[in-house]
CSV table of N, CA, C and O in Angstrom, one decimal:
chain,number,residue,atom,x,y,z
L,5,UNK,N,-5.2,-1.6,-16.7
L,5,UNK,CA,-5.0,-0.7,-15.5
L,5,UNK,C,-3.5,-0.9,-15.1
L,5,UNK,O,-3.0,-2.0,-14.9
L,6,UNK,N,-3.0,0.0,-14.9
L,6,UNK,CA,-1.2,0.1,-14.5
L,6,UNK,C,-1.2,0.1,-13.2
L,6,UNK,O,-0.1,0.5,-12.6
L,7,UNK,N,-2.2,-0.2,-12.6
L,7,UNK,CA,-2.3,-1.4,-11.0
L,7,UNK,C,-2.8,-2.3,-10.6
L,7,UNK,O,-3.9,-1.9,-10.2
L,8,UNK,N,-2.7,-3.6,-10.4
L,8,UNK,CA,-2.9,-4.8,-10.8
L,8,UNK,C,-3.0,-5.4,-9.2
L,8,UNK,O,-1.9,-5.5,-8.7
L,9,UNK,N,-4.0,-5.7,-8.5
L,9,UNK,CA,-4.3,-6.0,-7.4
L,9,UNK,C,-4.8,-7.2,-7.0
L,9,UNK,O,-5.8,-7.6,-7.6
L,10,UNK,N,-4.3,-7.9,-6.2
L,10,UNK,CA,-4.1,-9.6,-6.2
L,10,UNK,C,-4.9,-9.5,-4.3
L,10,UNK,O,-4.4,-8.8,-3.4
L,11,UNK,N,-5.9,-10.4,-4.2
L,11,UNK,CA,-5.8,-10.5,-2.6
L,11,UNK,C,-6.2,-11.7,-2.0
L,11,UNK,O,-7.2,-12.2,-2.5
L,12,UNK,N,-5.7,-12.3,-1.1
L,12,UNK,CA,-5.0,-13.6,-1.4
L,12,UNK,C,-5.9,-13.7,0.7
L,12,UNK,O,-5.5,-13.2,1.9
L,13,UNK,N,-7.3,-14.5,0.1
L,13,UNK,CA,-7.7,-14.1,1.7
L,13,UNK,C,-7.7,-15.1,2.5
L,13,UNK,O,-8.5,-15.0,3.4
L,14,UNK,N,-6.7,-16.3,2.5
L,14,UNK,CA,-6.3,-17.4,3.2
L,14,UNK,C,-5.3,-16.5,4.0
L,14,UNK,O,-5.6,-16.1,5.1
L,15,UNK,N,-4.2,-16.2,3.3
L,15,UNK,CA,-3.3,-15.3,4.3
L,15,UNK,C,-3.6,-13.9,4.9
L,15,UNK,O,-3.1,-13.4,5.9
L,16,UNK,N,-4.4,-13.6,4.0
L,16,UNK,CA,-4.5,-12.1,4.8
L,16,UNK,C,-3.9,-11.0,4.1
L,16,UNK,O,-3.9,-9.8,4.6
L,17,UNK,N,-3.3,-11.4,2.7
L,17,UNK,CA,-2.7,-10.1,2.2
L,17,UNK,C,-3.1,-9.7,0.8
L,17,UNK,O,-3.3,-10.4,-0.1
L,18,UNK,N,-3.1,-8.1,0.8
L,18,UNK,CA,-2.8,-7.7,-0.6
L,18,UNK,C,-1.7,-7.7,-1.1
L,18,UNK,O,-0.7,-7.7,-0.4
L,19,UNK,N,-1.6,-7.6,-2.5
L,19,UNK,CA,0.0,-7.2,-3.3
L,19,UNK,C,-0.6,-6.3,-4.4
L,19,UNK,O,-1.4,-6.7,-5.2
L,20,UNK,N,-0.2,-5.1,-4.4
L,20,UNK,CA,-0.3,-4.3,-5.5
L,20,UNK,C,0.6,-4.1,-6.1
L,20,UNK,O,1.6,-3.7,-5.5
L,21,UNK,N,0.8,-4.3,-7.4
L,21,UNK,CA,1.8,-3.9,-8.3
L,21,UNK,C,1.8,-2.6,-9.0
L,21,UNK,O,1.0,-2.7,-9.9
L,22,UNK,N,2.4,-1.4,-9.0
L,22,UNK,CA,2.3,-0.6,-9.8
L,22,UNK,C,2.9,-0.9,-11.1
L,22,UNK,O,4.0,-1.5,-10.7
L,23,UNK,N,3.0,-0.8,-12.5
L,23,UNK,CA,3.4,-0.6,-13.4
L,23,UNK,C,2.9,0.6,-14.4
L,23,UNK,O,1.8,1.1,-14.6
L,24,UNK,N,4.4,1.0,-15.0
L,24,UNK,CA,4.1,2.0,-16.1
L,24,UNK,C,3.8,3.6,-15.5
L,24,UNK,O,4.3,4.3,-14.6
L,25,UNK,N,2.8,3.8,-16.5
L,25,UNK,CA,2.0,5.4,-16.5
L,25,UNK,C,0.8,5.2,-15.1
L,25,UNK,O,-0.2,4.5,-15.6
L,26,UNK,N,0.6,5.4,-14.1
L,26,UNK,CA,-0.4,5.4,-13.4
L,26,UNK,C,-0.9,7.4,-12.9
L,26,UNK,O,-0.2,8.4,-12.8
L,27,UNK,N,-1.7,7.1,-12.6
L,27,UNK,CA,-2.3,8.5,-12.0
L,27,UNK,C,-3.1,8.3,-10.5
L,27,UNK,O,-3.4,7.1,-10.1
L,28,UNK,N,-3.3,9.4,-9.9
L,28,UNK,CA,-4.0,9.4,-8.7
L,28,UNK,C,-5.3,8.4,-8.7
L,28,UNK,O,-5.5,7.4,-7.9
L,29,UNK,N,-6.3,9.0,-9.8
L,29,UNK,CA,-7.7,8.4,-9.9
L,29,UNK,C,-7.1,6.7,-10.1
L,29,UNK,O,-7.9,5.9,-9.5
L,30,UNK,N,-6.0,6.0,-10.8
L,30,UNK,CA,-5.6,4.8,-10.6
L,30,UNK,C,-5.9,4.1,-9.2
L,30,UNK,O,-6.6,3.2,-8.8
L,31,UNK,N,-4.9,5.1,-8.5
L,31,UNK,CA,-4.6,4.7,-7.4
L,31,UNK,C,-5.9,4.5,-6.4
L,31,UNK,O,-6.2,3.5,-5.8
L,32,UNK,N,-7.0,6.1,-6.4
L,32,UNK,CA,-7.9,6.0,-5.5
L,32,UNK,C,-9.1,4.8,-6.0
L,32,UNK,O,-10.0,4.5,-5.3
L,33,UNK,N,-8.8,4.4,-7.1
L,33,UNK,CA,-9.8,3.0,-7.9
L,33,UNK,C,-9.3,1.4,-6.9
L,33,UNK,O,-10.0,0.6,-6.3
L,34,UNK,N,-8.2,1.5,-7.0
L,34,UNK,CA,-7.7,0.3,-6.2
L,34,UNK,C,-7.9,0.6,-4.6
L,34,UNK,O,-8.0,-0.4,-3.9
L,35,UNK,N,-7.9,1.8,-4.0
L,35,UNK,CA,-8.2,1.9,-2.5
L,35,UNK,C,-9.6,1.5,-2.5
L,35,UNK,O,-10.0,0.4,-2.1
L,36,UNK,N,-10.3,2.5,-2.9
L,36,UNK,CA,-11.9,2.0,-3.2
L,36,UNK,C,-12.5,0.6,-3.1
L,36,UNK,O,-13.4,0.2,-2.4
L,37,UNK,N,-11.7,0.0,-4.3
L,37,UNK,CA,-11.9,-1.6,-4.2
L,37,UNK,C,-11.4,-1.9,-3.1
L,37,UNK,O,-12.1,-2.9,-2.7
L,38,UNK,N,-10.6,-1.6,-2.3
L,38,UNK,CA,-9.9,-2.6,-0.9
L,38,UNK,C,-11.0,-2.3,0.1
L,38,UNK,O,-11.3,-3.2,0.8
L,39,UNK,N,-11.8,-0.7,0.5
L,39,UNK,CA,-12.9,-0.5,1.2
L,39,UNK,C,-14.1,-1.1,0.9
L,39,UNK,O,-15.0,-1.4,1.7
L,40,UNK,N,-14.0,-1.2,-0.3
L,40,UNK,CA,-15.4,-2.0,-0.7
L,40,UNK,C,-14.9,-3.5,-0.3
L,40,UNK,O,-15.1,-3.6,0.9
L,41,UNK,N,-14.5,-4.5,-0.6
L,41,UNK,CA,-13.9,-5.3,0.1
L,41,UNK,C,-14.0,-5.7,1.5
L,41,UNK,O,-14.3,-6.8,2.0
L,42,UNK,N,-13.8,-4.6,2.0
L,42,UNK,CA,-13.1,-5.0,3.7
L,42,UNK,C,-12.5,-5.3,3.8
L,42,UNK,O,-12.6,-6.4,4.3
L,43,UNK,N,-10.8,-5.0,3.4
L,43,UNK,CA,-10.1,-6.1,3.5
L,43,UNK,C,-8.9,-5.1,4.0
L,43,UNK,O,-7.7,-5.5,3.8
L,44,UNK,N,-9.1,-4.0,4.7
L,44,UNK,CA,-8.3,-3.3,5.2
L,44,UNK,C,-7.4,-3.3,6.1
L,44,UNK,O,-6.4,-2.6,6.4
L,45,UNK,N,-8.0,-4.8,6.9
L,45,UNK,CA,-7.3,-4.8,8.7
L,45,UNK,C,-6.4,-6.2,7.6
L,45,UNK,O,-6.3,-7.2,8.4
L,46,UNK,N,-5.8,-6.5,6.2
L,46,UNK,CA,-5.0,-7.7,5.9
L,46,UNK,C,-3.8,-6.9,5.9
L,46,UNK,O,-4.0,-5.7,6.2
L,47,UNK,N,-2.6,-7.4,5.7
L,47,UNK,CA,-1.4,-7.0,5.3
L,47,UNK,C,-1.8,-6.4,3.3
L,47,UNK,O,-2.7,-6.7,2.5
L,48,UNK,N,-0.4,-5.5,3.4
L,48,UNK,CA,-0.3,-4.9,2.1
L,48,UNK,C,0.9,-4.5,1.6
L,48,UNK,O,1.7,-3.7,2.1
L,49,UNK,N,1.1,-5.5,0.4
L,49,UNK,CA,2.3,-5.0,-0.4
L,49,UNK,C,2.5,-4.4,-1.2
L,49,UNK,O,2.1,-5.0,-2.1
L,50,UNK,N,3.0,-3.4,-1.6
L,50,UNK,CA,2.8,-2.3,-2.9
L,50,UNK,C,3.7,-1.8,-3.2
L,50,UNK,O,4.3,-0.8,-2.9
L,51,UNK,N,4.1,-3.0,-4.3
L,51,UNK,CA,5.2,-2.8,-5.1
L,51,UNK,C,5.4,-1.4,-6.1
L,51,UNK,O,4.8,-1.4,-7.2
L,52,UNK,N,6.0,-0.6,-5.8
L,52,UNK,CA,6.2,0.6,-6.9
L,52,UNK,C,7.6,0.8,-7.3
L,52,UNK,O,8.2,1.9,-7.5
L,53,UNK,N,8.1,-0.3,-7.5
L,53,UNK,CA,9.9,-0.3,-8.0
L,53,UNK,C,9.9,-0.2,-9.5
L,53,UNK,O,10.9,-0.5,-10.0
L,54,UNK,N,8.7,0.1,-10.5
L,54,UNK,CA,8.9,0.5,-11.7
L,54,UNK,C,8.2,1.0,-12.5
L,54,UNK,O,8.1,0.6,-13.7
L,55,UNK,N,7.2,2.4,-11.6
L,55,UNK,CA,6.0,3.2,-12.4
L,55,UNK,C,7.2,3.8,-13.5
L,55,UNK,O,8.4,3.4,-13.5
L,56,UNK,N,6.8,4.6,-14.1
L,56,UNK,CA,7.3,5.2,-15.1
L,56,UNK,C,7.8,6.7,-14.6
L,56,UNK,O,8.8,7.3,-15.0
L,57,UNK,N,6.7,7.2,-13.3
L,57,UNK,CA,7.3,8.2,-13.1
L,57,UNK,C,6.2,8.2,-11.5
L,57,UNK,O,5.1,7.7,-11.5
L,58,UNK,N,6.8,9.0,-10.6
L,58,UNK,CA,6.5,8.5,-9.3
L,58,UNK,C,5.7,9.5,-9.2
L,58,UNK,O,6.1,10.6,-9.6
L,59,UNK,N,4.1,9.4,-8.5
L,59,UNK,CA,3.4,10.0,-8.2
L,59,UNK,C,3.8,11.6,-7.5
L,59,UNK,O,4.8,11.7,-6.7
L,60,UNK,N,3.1,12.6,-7.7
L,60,UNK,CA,3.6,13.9,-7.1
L,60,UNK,C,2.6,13.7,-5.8
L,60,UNK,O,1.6,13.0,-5.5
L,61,UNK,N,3.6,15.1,-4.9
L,61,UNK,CA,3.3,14.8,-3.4
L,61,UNK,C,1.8,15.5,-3.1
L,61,UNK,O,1.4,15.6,-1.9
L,62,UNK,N,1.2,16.0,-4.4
L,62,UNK,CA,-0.4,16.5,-3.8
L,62,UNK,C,-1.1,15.2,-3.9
L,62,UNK,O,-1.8,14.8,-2.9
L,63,UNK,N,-1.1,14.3,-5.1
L,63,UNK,CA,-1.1,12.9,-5.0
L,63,UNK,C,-1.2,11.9,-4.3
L,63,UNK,O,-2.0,11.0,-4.2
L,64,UNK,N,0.1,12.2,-3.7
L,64,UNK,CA,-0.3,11.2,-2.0
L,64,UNK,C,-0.5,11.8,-1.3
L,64,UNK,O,-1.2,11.1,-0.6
L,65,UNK,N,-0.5,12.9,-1.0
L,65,UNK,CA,-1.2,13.6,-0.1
L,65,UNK,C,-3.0,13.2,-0.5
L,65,UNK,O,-3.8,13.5,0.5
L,66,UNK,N,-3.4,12.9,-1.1
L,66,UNK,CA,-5.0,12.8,-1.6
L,66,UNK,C,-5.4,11.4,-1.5
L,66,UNK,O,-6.5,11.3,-1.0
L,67,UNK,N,-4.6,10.4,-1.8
L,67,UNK,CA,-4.6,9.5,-1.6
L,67,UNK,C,-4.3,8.9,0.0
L,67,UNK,O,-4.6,7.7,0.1
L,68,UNK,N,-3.8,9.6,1.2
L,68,UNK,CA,-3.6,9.6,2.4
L,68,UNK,C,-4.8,9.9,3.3
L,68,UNK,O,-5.2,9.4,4.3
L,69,UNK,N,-5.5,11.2,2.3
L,69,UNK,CA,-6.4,11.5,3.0
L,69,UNK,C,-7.9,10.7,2.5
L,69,UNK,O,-8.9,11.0,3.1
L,70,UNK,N,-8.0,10.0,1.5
L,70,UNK,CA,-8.9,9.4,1.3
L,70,UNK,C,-8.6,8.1,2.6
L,70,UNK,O,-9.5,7.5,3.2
L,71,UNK,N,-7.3,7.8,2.7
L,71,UNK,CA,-7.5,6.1,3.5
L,71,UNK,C,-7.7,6.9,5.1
L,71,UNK,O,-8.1,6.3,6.0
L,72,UNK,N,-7.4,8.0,5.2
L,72,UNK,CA,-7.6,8.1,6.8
L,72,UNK,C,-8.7,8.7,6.9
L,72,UNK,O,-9.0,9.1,8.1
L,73,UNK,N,-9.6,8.8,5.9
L,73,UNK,CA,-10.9,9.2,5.8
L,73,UNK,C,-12.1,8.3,6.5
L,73,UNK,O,-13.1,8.7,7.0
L,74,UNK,N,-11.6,6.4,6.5
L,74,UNK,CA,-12.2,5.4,6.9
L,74,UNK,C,-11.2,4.3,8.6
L,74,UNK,O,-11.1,3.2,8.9
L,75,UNK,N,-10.6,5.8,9.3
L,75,UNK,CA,-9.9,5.2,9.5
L,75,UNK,C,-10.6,4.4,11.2
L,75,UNK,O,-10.0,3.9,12.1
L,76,UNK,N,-12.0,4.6,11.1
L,76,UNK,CA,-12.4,3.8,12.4
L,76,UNK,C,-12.2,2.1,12.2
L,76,UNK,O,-12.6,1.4,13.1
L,77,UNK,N,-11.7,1.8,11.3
L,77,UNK,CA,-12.1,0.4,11.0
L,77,UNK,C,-10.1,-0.1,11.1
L,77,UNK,O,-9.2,0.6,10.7
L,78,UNK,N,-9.9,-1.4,11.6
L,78,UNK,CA,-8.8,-1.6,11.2
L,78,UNK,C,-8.1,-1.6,10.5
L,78,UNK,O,-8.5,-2.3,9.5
L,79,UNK,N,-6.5,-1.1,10.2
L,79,UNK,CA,-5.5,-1.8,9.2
L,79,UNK,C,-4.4,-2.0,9.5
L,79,UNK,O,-3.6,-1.4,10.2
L,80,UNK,N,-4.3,-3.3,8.9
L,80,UNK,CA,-3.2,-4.1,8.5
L,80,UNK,C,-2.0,-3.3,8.1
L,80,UNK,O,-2.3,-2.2,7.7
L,81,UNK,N,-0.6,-3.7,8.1
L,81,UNK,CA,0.4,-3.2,8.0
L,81,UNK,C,0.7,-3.4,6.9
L,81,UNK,O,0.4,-4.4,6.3
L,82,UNK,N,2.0,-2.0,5.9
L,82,UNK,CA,1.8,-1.7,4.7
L,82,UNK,C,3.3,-1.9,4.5
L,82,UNK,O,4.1,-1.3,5.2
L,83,UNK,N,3.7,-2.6,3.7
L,83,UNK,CA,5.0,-2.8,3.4
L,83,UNK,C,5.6,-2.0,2.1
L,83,UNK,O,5.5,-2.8,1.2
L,84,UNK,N,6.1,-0.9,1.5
L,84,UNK,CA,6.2,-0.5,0.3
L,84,UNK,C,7.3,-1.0,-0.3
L,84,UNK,O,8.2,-1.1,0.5
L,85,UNK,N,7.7,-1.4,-1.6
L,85,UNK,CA,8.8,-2.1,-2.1
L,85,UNK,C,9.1,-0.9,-3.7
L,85,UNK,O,8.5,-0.4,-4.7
L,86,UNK,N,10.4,-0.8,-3.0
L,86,UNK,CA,11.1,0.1,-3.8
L,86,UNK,C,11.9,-0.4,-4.7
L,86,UNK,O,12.0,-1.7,-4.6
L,87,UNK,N,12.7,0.3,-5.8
L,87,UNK,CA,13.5,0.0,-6.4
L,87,UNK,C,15.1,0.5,-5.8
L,87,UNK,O,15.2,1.6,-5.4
L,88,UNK,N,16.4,-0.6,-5.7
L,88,UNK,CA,17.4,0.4,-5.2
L,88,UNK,C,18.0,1.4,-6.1
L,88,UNK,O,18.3,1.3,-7.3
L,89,UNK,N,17.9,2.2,-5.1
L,89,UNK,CA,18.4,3.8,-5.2
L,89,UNK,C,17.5,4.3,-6.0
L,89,UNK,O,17.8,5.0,-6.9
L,90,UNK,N,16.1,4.0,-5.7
L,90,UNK,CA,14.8,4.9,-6.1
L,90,UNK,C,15.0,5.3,-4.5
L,90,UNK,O,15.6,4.9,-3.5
L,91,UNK,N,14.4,6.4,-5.0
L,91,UNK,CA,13.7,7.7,-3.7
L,91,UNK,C,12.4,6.7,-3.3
L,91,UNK,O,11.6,6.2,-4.1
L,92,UNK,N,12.4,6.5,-1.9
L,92,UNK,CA,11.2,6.2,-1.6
L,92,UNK,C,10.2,7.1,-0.7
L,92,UNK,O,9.3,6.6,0.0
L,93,UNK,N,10.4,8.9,-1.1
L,93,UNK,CA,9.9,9.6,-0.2
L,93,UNK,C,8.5,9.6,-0.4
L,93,UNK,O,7.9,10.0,0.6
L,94,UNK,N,7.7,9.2,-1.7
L,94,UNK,CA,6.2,8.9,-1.5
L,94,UNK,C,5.8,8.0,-0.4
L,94,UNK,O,5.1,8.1,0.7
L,95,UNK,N,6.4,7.2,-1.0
L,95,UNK,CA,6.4,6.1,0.6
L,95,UNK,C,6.1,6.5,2.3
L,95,UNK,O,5.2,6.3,3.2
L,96,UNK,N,7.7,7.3,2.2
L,96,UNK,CA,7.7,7.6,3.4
L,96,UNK,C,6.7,9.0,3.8
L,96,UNK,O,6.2,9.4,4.9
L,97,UNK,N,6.5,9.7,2.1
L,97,UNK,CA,5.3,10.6,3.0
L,97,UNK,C,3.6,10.3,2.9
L,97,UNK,O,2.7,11.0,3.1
L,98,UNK,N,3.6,9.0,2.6
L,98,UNK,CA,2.2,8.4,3.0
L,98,UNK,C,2.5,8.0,4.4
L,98,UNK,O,1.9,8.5,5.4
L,99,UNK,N,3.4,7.2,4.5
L,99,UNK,CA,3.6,6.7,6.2
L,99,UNK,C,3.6,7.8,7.3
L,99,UNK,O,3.2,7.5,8.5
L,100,UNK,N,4.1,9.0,6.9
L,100,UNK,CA,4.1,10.3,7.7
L,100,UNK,C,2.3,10.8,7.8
L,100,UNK,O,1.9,11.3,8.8
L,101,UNK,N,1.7,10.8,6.8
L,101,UNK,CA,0.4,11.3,6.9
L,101,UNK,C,-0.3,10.2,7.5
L,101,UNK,O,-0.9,10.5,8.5
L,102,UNK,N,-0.3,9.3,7.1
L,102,UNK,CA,-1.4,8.2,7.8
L,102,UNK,C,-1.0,7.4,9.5
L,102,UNK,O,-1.3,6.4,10.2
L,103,UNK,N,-0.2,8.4,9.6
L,103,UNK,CA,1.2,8.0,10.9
L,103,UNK,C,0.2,7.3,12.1
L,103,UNK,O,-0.9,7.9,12.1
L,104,UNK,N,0.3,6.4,13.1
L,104,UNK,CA,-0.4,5.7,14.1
L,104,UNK,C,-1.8,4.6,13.2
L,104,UNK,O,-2.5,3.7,13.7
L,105,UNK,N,-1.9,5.2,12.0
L,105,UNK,CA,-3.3,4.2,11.6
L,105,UNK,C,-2.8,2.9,11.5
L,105,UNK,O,-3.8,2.2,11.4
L,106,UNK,N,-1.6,2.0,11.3
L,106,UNK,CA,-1.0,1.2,10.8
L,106,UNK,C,0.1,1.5,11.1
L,106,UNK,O,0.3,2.7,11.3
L,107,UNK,N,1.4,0.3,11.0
L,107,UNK,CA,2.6,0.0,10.7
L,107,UNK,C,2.9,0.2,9.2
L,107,UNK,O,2.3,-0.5,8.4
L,108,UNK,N,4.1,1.3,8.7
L,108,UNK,CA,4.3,1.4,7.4
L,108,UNK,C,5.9,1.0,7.3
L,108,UNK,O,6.7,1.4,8.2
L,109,UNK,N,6.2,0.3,6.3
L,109,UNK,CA,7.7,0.4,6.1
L,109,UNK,C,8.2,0.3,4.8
L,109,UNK,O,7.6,-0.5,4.2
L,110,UNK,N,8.9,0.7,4.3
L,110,UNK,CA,9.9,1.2,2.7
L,110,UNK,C,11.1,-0.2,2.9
L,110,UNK,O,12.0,-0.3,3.8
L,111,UNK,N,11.0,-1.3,1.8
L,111,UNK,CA,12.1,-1.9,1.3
L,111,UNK,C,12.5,-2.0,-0.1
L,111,UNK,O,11.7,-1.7,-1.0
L,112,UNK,N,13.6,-2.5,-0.3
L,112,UNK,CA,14.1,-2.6,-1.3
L,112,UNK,C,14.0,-4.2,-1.9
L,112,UNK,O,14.4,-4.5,-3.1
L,113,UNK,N,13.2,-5.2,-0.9
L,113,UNK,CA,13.4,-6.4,-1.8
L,113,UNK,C,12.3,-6.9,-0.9
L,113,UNK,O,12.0,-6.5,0.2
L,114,UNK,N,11.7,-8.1,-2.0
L,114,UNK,CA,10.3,-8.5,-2.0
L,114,UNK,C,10.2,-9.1,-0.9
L,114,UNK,O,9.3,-8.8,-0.2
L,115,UNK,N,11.3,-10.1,-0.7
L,115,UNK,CA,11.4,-10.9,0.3
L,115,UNK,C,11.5,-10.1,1.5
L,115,UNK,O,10.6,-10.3,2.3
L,116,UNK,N,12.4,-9.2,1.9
L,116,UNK,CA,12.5,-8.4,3.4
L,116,UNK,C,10.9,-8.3,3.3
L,116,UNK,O,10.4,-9.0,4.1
L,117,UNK,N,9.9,-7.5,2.5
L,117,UNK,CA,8.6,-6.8,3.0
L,117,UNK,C,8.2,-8.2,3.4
L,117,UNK,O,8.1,-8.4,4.6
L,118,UNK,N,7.9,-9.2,2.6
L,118,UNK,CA,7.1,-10.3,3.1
L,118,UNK,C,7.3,-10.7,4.7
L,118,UNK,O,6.4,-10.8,5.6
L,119,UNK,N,8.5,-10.9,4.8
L,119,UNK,CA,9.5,-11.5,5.8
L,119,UNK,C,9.1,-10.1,7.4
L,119,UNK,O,9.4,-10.5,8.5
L,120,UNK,N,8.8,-9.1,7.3
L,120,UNK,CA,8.5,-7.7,7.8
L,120,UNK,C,6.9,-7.5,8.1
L,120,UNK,O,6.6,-6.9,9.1
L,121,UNK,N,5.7,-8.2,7.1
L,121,UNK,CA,4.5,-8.3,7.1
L,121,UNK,C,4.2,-9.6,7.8
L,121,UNK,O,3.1,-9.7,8.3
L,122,UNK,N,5.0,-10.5,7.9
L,122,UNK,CA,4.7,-11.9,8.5
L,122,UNK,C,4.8,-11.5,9.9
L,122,UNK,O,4.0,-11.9,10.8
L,123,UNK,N,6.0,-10.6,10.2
L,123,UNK,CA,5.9,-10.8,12.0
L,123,UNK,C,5.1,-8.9,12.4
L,123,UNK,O,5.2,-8.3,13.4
L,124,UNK,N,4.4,-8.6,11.3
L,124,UNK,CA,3.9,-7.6,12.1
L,124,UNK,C,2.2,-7.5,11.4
L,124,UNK,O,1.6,-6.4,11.2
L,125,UNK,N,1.7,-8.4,11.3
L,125,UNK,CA,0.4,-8.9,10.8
L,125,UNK,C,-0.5,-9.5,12.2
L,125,UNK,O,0.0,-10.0,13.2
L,126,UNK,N,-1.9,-9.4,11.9
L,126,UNK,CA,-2.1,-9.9,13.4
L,126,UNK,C,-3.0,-11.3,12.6
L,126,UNK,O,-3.3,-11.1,11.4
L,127,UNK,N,-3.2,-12.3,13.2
L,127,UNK,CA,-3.8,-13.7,12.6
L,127,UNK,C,-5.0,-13.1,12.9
L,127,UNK,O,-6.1,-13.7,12.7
């Protein structure tokens, strides 16, 4: 799977990695697992600094509306990690659709998102 999902529940966080060729139904497979889970009100990191080719905007748009589909239940804040001088407008137009459900933010290095999810995570 060209999303590789790690959840780490001492701390509280996911880390998704995107790699390669992924598609929507990828993506909506790993959301699924995090609702099945419960693990929506943890922090989330979702590295996409080197899909092969970046999701189109009906895409996140579908994937937006599936997560605000569950949105009575808490979430945790989403950190997206880019590549520099990647476009991170998927990013920023999931953060515009899912806008008040959570804290969303776009970086360019691993360490800023962690360092960003630490002081905006609730214990």
């Amino acid at each position: 799977m060209p999303i590789h999902v790690d959840v780490y529940h001492p701390g509280r966080l996911i880390i998704a990695v995107v790699r390669g060729a992924f598609t929507v139904d990828d993506v909506r497979e790993a959301v699924q697992q995090a609702l099945a889970s419960d693990v929506l009100h943890y922090g989330k990191i979702i590295d996409i600094a080197s899909p092969t080719a970046p999701m189109d905007k009906a895409g996140v748009e579908a994937i937006a509306a599936l997560v605000s589909r569950n949105s009575d239940k808490p979430r945790g804040p989403v950190a997206f990690v880019v590549s520099p001088g990647q476009a991170a407008d998927n990013a920023e137009t999931f953060a515009k659709l899912t806008g008040g459900l959570r804290p969303v933010k776009v970086f360019q290095s691993l360490h800023e998102a962690r360092k960003w999810l630490g002081e905006n995570s609730r214990p």
